[in-house]
mmCIF file with all atom_site columns, C-alpha atoms in Angstrom:
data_model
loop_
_atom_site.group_PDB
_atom_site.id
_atom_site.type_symbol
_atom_site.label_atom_id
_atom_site.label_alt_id
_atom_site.label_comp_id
_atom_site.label_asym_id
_atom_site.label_entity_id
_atom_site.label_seq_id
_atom_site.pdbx_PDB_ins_code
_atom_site.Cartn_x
_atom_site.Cartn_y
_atom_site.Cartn_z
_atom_site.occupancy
_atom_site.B_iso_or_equiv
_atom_site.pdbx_formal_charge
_atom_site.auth_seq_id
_atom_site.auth_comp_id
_atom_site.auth_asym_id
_atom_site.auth_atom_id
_atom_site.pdbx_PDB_model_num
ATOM 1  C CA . UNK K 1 1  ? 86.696 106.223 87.846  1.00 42.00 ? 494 UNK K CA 1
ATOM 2  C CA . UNK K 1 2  ? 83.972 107.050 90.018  1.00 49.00 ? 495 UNK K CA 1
ATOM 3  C CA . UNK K 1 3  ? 80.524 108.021 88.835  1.00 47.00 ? 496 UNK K CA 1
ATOM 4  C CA . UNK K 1 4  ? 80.477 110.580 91.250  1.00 54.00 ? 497 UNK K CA 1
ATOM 5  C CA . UNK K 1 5  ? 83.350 113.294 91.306  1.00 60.00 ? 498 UNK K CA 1
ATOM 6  C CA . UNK K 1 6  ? 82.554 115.435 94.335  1.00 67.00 ? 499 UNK K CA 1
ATOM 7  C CA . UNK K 1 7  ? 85.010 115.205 97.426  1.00 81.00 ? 500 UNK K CA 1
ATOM 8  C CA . UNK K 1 8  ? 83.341 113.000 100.031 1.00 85.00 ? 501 UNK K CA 1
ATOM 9  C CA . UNK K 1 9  ? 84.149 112.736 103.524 1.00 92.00 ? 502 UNK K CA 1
ATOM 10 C CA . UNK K 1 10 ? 83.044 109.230 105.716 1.00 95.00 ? 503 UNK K CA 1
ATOM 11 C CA . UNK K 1 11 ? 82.313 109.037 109.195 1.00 96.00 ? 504 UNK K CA 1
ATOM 12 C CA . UNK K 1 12 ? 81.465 106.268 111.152 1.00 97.00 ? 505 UNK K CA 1
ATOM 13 C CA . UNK K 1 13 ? 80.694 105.628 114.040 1.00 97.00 ? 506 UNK K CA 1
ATOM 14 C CA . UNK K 1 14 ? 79.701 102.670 116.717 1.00 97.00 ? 507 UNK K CA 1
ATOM 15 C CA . UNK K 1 15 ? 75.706 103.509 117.684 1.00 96.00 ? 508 UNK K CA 1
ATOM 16 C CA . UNK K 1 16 ? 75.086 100.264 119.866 1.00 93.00 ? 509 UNK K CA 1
ATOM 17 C CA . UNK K 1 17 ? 75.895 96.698  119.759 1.00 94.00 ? 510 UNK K CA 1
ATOM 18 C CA . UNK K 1 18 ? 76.646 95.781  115.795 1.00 97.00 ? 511 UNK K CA 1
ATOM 19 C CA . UNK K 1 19 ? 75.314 98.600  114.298 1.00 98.00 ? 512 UNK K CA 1
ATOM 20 C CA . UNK K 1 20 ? 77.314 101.855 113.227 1.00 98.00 ? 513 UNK K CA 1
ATOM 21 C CA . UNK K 1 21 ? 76.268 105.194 111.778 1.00 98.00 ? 514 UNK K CA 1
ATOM 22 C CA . UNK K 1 22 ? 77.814 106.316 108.813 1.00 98.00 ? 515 UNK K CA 1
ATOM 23 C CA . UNK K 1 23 ? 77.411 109.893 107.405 1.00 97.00 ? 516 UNK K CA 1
ATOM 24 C CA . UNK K 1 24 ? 78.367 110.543 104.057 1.00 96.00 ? 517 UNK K CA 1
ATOM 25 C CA . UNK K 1 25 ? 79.092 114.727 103.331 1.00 94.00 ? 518 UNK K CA 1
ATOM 26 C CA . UNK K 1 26 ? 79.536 116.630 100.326 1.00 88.00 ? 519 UNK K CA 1
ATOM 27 C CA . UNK K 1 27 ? 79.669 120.232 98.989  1.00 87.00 ? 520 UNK K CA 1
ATOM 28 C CA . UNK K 1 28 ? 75.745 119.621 98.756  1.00 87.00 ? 521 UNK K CA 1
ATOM 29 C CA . UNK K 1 29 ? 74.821 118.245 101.917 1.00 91.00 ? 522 UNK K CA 1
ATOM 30 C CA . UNK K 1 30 ? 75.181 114.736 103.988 1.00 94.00 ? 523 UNK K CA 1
ATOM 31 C CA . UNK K 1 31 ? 72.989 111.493 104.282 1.00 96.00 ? 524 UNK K CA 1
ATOM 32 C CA . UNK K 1 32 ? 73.183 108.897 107.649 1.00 97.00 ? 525 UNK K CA 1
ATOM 33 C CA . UNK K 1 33 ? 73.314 105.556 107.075 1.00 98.00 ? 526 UNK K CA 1
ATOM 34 C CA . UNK K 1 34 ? 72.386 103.022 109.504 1.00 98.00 ? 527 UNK K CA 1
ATOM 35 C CA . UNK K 1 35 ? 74.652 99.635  109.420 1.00 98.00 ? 528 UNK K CA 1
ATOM 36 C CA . UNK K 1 36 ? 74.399 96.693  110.862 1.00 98.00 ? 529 UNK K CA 1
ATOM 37 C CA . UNK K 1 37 ? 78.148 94.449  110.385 1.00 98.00 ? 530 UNK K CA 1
ATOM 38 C CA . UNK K 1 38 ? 78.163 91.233  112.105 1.00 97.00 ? 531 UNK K CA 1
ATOM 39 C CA . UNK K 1 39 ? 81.721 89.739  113.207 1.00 96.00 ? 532 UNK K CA 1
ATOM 40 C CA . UNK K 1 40 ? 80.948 87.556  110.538 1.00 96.00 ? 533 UNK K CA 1
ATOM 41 C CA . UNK K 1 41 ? 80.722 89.949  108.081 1.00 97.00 ? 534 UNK K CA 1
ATOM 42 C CA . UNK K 1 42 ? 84.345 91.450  108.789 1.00 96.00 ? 535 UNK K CA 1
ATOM 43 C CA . UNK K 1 43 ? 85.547 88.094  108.629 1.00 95.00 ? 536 UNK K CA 1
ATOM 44 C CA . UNK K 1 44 ? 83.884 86.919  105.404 1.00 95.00 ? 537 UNK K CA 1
ATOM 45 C CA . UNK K 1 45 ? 84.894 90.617  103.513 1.00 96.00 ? 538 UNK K CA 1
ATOM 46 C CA . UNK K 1 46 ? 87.951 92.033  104.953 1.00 94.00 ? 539 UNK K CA 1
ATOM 47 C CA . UNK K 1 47 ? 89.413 89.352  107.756 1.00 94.00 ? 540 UNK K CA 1
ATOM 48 C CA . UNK K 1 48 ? 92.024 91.457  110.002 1.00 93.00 ? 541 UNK K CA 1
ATOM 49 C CA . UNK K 1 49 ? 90.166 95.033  109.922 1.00 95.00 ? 542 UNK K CA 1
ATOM 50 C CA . UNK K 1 50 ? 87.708 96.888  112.114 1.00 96.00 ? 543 UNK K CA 1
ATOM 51 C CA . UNK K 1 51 ? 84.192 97.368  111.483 1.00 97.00 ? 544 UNK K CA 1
ATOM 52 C CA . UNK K 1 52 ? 84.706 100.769 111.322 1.00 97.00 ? 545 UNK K CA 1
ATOM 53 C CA . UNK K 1 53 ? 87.476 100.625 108.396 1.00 96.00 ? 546 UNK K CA 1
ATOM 54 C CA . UNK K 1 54 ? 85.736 97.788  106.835 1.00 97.00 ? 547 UNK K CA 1
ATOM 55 C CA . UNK K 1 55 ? 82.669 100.002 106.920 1.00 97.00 ? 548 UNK K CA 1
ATOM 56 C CA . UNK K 1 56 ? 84.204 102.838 105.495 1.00 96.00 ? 549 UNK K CA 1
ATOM 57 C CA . UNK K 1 57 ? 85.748 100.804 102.451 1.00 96.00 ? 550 UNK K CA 1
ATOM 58 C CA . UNK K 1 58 ? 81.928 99.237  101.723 1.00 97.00 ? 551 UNK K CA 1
ATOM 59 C CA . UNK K 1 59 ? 80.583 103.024 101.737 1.00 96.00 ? 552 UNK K CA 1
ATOM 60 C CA . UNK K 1 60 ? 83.386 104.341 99.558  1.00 94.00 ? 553 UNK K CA 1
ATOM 61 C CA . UNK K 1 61 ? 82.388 100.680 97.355  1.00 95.00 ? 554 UNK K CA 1
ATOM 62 C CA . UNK K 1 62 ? 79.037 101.740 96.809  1.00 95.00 ? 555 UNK K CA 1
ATOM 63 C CA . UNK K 1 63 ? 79.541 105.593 95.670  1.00 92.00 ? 556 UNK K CA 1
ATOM 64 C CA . UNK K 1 64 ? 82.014 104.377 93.182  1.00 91.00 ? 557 UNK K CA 1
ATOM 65 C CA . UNK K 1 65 ? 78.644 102.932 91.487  1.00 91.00 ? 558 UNK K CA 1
ATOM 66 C CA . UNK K 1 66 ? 75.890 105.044 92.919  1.00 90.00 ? 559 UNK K CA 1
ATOM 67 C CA . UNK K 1 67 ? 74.949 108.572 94.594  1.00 89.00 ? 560 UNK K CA 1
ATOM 68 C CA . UNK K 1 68 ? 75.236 108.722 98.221  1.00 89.00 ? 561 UNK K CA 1
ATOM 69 C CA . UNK K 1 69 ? 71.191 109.397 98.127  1.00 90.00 ? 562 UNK K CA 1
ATOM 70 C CA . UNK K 1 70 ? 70.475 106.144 96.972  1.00 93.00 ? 563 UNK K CA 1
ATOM 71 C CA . UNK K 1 71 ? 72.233 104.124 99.491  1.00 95.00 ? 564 UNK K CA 1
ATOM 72 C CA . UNK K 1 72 ? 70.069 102.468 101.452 1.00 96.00 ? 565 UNK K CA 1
ATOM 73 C CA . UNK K 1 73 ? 69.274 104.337 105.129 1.00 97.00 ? 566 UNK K CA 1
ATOM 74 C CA . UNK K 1 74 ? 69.042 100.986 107.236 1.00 98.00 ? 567 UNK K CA 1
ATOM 75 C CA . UNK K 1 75 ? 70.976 98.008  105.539 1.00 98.00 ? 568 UNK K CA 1
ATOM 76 C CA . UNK K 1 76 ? 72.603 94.768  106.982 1.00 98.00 ? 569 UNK K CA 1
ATOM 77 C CA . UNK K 1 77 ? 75.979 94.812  105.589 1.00 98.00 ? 570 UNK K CA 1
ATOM 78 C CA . UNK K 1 78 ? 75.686 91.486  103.591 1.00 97.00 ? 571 UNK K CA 1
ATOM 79 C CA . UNK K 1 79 ? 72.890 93.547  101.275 1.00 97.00 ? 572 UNK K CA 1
ATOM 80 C CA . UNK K 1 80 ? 75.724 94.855  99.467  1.00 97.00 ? 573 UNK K CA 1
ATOM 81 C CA . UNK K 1 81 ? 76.798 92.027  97.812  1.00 95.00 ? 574 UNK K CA 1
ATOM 82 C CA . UNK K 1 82 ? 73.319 90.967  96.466  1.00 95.00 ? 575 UNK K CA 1
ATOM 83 C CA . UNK K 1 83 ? 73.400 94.087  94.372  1.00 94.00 ? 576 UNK K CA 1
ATOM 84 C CA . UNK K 1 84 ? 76.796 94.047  93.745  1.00 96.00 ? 577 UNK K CA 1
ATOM 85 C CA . UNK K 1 85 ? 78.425 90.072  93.559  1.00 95.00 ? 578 UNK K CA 1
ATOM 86 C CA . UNK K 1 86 ? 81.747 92.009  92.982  1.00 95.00 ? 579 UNK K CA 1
ATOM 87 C CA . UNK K 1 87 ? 81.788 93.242  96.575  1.00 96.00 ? 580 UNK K CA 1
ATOM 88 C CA . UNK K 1 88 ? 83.114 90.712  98.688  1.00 95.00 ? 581 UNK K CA 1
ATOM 89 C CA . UNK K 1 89 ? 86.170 90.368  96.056  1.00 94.00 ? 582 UNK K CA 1
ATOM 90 C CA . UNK K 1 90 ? 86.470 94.401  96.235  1.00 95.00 ? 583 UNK K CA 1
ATOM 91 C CA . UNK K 1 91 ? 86.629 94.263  99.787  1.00 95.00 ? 584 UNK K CA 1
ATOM 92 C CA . UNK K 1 92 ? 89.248 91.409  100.065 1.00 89.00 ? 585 UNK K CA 1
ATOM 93 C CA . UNK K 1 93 ? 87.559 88.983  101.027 1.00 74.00 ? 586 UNK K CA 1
ATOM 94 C CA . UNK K 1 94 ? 88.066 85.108  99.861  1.00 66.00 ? 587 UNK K CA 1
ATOM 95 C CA . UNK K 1 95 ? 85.418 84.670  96.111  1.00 52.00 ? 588 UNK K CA 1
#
């Protein structure tokens, strides 16, 4: 079970080139989170989705284990998986 019991709500969005903007709401407020996620990336963690849905999977990842205020504002997707070597298996991807 999650950590964190609130209702969340994810959003994201395409800014420009590979990075998207995530916004992460609850009853108490929201955070933005800037995200880079190479081709690569959706390849090597969930082959055969979107950025968009592999992005919101990785955000809902991460609150599972932490409060939306302490994910990182500006990450490169792969930065996931150093704090968390479980990731790319939680996502789908090949171990």
């Amino acid at each position: 079970m999650p950590w964190y019991s609130k209702p969340m709500r994810i959003d994201v969005a395409p800014e420009s080139g590979t990075t998207f903007r995530v916004v992460v709401t609850d009853e108490d407020g929201s955070s933005t989170h800037m995200v880079t996620v190479m081709p690569s990336d959706v390849d090597r963690y969930a082959p055969g989705t979107t950025p968009e849905e592999l992005l919101e999977a990785a955000i809902a990842f991460l609150l599972a284990r932490e409060p939306r205020s302490s994910i990182l504002p500006r990450f490169e997707l792969p930065v996931v998986e150093r704090y968390f070597p479980d990731f790319r298996a939680a996502m789908g991807g090949d171990a």
